[in-house]
N, CA, C and O atoms as a MOPAC input file, in Angstrom:
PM7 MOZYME 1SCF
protein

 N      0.85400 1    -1.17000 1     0.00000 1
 C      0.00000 1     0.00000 1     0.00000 1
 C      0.89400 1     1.22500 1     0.00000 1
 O      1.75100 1     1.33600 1     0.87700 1
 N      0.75600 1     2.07200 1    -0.85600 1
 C      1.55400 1     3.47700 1    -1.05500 1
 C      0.77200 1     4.38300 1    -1.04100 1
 O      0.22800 1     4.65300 1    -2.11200 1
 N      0.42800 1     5.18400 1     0.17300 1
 C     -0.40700 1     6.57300 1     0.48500 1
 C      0.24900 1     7.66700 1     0.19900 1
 O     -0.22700 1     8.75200 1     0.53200 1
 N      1.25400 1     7.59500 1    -0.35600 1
 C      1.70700 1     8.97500 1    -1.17700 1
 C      0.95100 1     9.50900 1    -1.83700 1
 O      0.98600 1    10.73900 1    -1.81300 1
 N      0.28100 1     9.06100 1    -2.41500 1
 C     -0.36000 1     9.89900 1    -3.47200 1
 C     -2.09600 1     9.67200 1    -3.06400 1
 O     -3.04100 1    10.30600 1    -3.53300 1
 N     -2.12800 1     8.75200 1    -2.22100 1
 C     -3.74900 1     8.65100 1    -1.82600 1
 C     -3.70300 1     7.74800 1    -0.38500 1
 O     -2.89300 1     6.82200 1    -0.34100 1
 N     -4.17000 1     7.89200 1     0.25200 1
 C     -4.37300 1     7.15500 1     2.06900 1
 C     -5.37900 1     8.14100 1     2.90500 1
 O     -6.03400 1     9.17100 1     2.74500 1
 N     -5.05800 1     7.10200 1     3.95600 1
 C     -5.60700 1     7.89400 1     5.28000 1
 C     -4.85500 1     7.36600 1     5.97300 1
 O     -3.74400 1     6.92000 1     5.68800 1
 N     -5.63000 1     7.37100 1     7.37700 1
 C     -4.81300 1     7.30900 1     8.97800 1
 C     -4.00700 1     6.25900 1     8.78100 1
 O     -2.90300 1     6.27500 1     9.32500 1
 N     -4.36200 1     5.24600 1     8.04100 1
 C     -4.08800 1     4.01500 1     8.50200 1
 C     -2.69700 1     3.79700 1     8.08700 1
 O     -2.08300 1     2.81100 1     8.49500 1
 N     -2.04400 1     4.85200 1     7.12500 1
 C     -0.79100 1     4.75200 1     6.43600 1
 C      0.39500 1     4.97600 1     7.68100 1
 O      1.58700 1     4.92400 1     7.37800 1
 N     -0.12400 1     5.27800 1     9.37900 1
 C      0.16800 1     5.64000 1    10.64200 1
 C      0.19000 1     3.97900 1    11.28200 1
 O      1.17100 1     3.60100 1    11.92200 1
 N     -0.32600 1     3.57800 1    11.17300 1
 C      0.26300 1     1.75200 1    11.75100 1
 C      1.20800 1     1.66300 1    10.86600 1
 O      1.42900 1     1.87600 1     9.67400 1
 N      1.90200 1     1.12600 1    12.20800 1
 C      3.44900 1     0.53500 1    12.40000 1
 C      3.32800 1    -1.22100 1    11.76200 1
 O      2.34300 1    -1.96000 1    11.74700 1
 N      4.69500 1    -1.46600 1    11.29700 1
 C      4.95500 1    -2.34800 1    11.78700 1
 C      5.02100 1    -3.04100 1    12.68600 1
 O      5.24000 1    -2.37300 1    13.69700 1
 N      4.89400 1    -4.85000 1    13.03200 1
 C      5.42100 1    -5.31000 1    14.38600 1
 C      5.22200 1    -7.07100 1    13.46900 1
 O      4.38900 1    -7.39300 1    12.62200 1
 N      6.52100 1    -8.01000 1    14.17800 1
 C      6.56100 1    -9.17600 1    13.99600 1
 C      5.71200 1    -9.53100 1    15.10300 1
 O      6.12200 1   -10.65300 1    15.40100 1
 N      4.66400 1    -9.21100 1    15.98000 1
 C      3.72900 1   -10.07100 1    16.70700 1
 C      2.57700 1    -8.58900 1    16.85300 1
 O      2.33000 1    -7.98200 1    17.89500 1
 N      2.03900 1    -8.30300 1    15.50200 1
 C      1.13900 1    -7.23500 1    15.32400 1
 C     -0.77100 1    -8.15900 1    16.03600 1
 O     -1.23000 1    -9.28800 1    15.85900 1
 N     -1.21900 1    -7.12300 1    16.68400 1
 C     -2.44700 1    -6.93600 1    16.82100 1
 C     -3.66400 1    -6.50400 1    16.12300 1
 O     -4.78300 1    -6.22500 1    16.55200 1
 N     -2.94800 1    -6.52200 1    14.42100 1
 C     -3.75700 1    -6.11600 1    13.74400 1
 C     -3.64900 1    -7.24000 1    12.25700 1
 O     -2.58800 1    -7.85100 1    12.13400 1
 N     -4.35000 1    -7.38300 1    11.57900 1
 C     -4.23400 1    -8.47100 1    10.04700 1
 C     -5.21300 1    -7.72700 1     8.88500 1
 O     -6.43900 1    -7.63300 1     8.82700 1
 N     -4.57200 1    -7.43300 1     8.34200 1
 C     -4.67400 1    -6.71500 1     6.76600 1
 C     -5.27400 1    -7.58300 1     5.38900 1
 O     -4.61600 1    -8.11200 1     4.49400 1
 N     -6.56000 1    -7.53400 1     5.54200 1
 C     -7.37300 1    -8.31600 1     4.70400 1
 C     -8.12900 1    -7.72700 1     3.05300 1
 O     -8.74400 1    -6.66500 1     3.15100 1
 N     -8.10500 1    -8.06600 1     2.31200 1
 C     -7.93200 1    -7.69400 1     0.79500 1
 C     -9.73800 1    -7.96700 1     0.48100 1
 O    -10.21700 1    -9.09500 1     0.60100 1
 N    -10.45300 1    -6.94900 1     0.14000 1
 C    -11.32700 1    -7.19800 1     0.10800 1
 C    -12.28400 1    -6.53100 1    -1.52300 1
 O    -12.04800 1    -5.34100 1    -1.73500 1
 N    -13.03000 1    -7.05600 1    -2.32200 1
 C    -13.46600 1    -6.21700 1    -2.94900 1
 C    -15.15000 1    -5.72700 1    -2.97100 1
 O    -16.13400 1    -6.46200 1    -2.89500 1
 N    -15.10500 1    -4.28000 1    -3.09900 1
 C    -16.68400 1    -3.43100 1    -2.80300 1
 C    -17.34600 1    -2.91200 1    -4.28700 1
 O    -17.69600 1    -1.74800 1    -4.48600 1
 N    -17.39600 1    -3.47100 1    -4.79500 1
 C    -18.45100 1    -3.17400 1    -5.93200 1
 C    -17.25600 1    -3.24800 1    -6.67900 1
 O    -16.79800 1    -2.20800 1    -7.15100 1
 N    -16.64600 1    -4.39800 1    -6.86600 1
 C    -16.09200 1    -4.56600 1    -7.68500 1
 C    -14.34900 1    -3.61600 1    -7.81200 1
 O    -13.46300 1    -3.89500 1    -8.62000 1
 N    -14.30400 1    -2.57100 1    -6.82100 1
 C    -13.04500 1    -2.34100 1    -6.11800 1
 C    -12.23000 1    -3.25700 1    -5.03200 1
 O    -12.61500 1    -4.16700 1    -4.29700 1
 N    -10.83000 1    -2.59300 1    -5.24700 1
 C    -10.49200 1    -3.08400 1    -3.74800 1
 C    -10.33500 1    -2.68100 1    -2.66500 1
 O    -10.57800 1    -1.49800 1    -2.43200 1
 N     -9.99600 1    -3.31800 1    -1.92100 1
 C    -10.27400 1    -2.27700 1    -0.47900 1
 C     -9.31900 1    -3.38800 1     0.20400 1
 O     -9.23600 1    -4.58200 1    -0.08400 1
 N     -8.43100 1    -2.45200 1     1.46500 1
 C     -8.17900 1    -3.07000 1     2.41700 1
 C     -8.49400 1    -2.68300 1     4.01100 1
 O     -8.62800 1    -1.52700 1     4.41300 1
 N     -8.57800 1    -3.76300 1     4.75700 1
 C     -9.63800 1    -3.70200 1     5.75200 1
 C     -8.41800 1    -4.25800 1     6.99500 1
 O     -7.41100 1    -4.88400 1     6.66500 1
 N     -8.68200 1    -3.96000 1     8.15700 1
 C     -7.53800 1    -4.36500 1     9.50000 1
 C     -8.85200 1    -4.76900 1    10.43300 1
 O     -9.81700 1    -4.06600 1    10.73100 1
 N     -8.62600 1    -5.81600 1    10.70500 1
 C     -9.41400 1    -6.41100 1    11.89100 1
 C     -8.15900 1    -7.19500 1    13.02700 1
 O     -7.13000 1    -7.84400 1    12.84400 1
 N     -8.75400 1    -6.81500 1    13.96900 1
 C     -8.38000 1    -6.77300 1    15.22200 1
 C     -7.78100 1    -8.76600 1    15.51100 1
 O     -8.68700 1    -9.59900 1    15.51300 1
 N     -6.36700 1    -9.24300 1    15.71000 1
 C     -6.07500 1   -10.34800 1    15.85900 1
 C     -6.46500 1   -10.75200 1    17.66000 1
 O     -6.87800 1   -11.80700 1    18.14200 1
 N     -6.26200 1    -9.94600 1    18.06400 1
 C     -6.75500 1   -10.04800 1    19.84300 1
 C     -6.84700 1    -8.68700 1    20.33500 1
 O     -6.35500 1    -7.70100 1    19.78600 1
 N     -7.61900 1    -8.71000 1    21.58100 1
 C     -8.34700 1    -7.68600 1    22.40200 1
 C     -6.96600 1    -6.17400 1    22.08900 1
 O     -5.77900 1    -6.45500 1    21.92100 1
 N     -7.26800 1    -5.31100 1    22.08000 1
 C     -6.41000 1    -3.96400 1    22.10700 1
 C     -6.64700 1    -3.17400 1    23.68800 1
 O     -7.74000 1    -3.09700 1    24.24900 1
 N     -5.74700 1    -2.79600 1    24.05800 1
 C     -5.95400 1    -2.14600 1    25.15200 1
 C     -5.88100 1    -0.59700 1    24.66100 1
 O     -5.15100 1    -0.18800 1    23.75800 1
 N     -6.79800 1     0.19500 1    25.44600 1
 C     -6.97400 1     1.65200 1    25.12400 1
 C     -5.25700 1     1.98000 1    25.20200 1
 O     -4.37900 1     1.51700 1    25.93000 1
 N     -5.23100 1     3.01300 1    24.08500 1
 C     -4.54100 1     3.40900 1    24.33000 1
 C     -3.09600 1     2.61300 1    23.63100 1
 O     -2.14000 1     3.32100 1    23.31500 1
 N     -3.04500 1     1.10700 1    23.43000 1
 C     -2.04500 1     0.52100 1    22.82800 1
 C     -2.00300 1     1.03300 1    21.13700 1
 O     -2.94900 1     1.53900 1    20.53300 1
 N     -0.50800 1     0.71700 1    20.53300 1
 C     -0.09100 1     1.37500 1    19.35800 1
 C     -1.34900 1    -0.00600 1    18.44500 1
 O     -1.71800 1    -1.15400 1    18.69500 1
 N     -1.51700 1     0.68400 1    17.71400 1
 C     -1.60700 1    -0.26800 1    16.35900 1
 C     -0.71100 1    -0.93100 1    15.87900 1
 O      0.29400 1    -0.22300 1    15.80300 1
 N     -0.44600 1    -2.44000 1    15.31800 1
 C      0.44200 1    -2.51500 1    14.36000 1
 C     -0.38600 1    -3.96800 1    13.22900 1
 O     -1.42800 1    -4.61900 1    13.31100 1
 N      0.55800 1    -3.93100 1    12.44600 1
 C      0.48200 1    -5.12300 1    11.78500 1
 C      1.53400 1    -5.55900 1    10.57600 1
 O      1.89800 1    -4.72300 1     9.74900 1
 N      1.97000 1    -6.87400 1    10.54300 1
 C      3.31800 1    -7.21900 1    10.02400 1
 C      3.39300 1    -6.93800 1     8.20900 1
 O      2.57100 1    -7.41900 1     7.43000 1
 N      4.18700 1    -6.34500 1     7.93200 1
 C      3.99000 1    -5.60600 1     6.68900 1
 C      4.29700 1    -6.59400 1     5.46800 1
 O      4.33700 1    -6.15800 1     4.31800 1
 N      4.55100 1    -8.18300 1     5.81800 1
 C      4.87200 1    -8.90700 1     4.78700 1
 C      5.50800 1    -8.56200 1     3.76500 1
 O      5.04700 1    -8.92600 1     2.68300 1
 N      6.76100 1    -7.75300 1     3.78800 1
 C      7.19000 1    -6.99400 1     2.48800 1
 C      7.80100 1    -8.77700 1     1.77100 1
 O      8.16700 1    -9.76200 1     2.41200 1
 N      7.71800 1    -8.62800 1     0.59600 1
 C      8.21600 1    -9.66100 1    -0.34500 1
 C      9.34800 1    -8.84000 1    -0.72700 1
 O      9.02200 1    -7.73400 1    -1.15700 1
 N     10.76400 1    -9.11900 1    -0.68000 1
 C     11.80600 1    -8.95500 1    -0.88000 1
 C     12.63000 1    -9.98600 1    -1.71800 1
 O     13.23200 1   -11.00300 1    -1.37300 1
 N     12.47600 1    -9.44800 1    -2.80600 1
 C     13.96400 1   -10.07000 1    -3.35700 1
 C     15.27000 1    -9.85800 1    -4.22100 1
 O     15.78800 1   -10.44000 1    -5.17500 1
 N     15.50700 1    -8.94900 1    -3.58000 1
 C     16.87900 1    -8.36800 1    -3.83800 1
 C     17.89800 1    -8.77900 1    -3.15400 1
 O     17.82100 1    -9.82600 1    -2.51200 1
 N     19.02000 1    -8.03100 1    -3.17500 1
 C     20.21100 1    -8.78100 1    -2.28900 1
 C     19.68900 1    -8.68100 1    -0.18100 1
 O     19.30900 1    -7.75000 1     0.52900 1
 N     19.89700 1    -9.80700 1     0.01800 1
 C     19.46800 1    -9.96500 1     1.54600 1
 C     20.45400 1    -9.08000 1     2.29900 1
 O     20.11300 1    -8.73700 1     3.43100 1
 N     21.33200 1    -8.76800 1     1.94700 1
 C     22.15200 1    -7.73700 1     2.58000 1
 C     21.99500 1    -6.39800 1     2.66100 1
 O     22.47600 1    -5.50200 1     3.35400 1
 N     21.10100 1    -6.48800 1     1.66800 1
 C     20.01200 1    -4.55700 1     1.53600 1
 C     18.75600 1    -4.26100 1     1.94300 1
 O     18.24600 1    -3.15200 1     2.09500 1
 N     18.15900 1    -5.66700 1     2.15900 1
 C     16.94500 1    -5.95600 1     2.86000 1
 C     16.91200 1    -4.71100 1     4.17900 1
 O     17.85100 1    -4.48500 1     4.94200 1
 N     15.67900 1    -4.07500 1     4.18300 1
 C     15.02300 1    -3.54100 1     5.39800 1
 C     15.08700 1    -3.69900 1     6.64100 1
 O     14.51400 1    -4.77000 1     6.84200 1
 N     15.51700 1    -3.19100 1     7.83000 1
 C     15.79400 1    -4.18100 1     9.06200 1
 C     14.61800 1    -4.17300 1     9.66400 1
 O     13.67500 1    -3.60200 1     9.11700 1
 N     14.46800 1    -4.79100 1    10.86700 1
 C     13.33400 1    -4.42500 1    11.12300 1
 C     13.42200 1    -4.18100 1    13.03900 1
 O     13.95900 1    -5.02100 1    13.76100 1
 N     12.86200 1    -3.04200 1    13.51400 1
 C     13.44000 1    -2.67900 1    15.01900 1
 C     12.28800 1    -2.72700 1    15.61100 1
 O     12.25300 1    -1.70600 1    16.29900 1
 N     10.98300 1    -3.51100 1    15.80200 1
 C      9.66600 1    -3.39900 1    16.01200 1
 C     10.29300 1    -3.80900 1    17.53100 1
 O     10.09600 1    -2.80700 1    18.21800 1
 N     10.84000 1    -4.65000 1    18.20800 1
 C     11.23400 1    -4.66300 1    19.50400 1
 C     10.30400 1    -6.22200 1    19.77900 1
 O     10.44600 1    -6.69800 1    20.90500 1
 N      9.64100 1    -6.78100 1    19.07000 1
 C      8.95700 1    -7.75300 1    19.76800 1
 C      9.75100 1    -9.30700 1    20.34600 1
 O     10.86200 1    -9.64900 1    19.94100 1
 N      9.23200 1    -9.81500 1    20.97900 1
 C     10.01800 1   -11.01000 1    21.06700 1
 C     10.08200 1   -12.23900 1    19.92100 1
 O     10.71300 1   -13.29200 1    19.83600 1
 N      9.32600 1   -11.71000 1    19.28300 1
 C      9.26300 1   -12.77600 1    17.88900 1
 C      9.94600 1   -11.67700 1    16.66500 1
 O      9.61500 1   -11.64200 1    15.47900 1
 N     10.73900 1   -11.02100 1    17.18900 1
 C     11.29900 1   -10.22700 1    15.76700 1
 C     12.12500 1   -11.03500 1    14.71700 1
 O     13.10800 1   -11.71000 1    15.02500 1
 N     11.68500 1   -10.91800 1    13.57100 1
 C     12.81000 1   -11.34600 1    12.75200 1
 C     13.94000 1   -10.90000 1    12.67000 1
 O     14.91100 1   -11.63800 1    12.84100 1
 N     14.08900 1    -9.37600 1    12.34200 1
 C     15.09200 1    -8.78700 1    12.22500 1
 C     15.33900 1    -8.13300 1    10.48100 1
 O     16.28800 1    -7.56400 1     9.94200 1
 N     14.22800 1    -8.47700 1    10.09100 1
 C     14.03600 1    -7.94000 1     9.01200 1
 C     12.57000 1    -7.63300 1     8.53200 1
 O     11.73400 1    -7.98000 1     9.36600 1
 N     12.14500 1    -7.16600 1     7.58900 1
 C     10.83800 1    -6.69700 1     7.68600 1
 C     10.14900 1    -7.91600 1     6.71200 1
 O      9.11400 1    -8.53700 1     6.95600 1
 N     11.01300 1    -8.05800 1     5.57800 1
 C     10.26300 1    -9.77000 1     5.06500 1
 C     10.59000 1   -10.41700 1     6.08800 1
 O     11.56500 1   -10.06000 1     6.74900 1
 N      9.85500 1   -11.48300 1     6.42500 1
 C     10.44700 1   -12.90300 1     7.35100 1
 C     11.50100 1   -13.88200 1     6.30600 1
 O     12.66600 1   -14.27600 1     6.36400 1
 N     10.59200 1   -13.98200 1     5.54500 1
 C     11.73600 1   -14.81900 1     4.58600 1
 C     13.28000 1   -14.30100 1     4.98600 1
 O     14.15500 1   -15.00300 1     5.49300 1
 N     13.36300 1   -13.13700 1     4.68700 1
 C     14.71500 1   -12.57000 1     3.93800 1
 C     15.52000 1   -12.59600 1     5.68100 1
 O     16.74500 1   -12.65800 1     5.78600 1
 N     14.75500 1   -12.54800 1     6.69800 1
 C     15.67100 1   -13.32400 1     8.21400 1
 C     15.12000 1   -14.39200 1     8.22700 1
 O     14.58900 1   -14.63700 1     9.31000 1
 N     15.02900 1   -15.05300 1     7.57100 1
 C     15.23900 1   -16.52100 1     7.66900 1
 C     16.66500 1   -17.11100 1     6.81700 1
 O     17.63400 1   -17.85700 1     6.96500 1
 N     16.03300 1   -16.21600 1     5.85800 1
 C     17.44200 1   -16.72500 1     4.76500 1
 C     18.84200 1   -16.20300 1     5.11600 1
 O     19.89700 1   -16.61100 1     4.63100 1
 N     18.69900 1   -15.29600 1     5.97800 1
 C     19.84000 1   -14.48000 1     6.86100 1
 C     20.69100 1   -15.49600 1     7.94700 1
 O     21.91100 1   -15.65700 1     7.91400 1
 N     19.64700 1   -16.21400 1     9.02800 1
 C     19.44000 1   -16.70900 1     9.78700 1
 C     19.42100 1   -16.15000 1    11.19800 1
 O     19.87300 1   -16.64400 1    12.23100 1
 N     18.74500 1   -14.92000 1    10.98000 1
 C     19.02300 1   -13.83600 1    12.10000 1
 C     17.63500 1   -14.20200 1    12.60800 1
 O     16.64700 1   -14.65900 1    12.03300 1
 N     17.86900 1   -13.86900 1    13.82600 1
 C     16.92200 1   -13.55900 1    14.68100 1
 C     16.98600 1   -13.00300 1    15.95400 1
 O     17.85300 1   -13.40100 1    16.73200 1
 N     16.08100 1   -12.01800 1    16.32400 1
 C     16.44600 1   -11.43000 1    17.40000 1
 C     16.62300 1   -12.12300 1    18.96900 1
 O     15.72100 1   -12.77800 1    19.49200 1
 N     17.71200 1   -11.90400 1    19.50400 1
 C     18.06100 1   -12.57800 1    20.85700 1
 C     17.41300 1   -11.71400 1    22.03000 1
 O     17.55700 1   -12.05800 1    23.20300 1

């Protein structure tokens, strides 16, 4: 999704490798649309996030890092591309 040139709020959720949010592809009269429904309860006041699945395939050494802080971090923003790394956050 690229809100440069068209978005709203939602272009404001973060990333996170253990996001509270899932990004579902939907179509409305024949558009598309994407929609975030809630993976478990939110506490007032907690950030939004949801995992940005970037598909990467360029050199894994230029790959995106990824600093979301969770305990399931990959360490990169594709999972693949820390897998294929073999990084993971300690």
């Amino acid at each position: 999704v690229d809100a440069r040139r068209k978005g709203n709020v939602s272009r404001f959720v973060n990333h996170s490798c253990d996001p509270n949010l899932q990004v579902q592809k939907w179509f409305v009269n024949r558009q598309p649309r994407l929609a975030m429904f809630a993976l478990r309860d939110i506490a007032p006041g907690e950030e939004l996030t949801y995992n940005y699945n970037v598909q990467w395939s360029g050199d894994m050494a230029r790959g995106q890092q990824c600093k979301c802080g969770s305990a399931t971090c990959t360490g990169e923003l594709s999972a693949a591309a820390g897998a294929k790394r073999g990084s993971a956050a300690a």
